[in-house]
Amino acid sequence: GVIVIKQDGGKLVVTAGPALEEQYPANKLERNGDSLAFEVGPIGEPPKVLKFAVTAKEGGLSGEVIVTSGTERVTGKVKFGRH
């Protein structure tokens, strides 16, 4: 997956998706120091919501993602490098 984080004036803009060519806007964005939490979705079929909680460290982002679809919920670890 790919997360894109941009500074637009005083506002942080975040998108995420499976590839750079397929990005979805993040919402419910919360920033606290080096930590960032946000949601993406619903996307796909059946619809899924991805909730990210990541921290900037070692030149990238790492943390957790929770994917919910209907009554199903899956939690996983994520690590993104800087490009």
XYZ file of C-alpha atoms in Angstrom:
83
model
C 0.000 0.000 0.000
C 0.883 3.657 -0.340
C 0.232 6.612 1.962
C 0.730 10.145 0.617
C 1.117 12.984 3.124
C 1.262 16.585 1.885
C 1.311 19.961 3.582
C -1.161 22.347 1.877
C -0.633 25.707 3.535
C -1.380 25.052 7.198
C -3.383 21.908 6.466
C -2.165 18.319 6.357
C -3.623 16.305 3.442
C -3.443 12.488 3.592
C -4.470 9.878 1.027
C -3.971 6.101 1.041
C -4.488 3.235 -1.349
C -3.048 0.092 -2.880
C -0.915 2.100 -5.363
C 0.075 5.685 -6.121
C -2.394 5.630 -9.034
C -5.263 4.526 -6.746
C -5.525 6.839 -3.724
C -8.477 7.586 -1.434
C -8.817 10.651 0.804
C -8.296 10.224 4.531
C -10.778 11.595 7.035
C -10.996 11.889 10.840
C -7.359 13.027 10.761
C -5.717 13.461 14.181
C -2.115 14.587 14.595
C -0.289 14.478 17.926
C 3.460 15.159 17.757
C 5.004 12.387 15.637
C 1.787 10.320 15.656
C -0.964 10.360 13.063
C -4.369 8.640 13.099
C -6.860 8.638 10.220
C -9.534 6.618 8.416
C -9.887 5.747 4.743
C -13.118 4.478 3.259
C -15.489 2.976 2.805
C -13.784 1.555 -0.289
C -14.134 -1.618 -2.343
C -16.819 -4.244 -2.514
C -17.807 -5.292 0.036
C -17.106 -1.855 1.578
C -14.134 -1.676 3.931
C -12.986 1.054 6.334
C -9.280 1.221 7.189
C -8.254 2.927 10.445
C -4.554 3.788 10.664
C -2.542 4.764 13.753
C 1.091 5.409 12.774
C 4.161 7.098 14.224
C 7.048 8.692 12.322
C 10.315 6.879 13.080
C 13.458 5.749 11.269
C 12.671 7.687 8.080
C 9.158 6.294 7.665
C 5.875 5.478 9.355
C 5.003 2.386 11.351
C 2.038 1.357 13.430
C -1.272 -0.426 13.141
C -4.206 -0.694 10.754
C -7.669 -1.976 11.609
C -9.801 -3.067 8.638
C -13.536 -3.430 9.192
C -16.072 -4.812 6.737
C -19.563 -5.468 8.052
C -19.068 -7.452 11.256
C -15.526 -8.572 10.355
C -12.506 -6.837 11.881
C -8.834 -7.527 11.125
C -5.865 -5.842 12.819
C -2.365 -5.725 11.360
C 1.008 -4.011 11.607
C 2.091 -1.545 8.913
C 5.416 0.016 7.941
C 5.860 2.607 5.206
C 9.163 3.976 3.916
C 9.760 7.522 2.737
C 10.120 8.113 -1.021
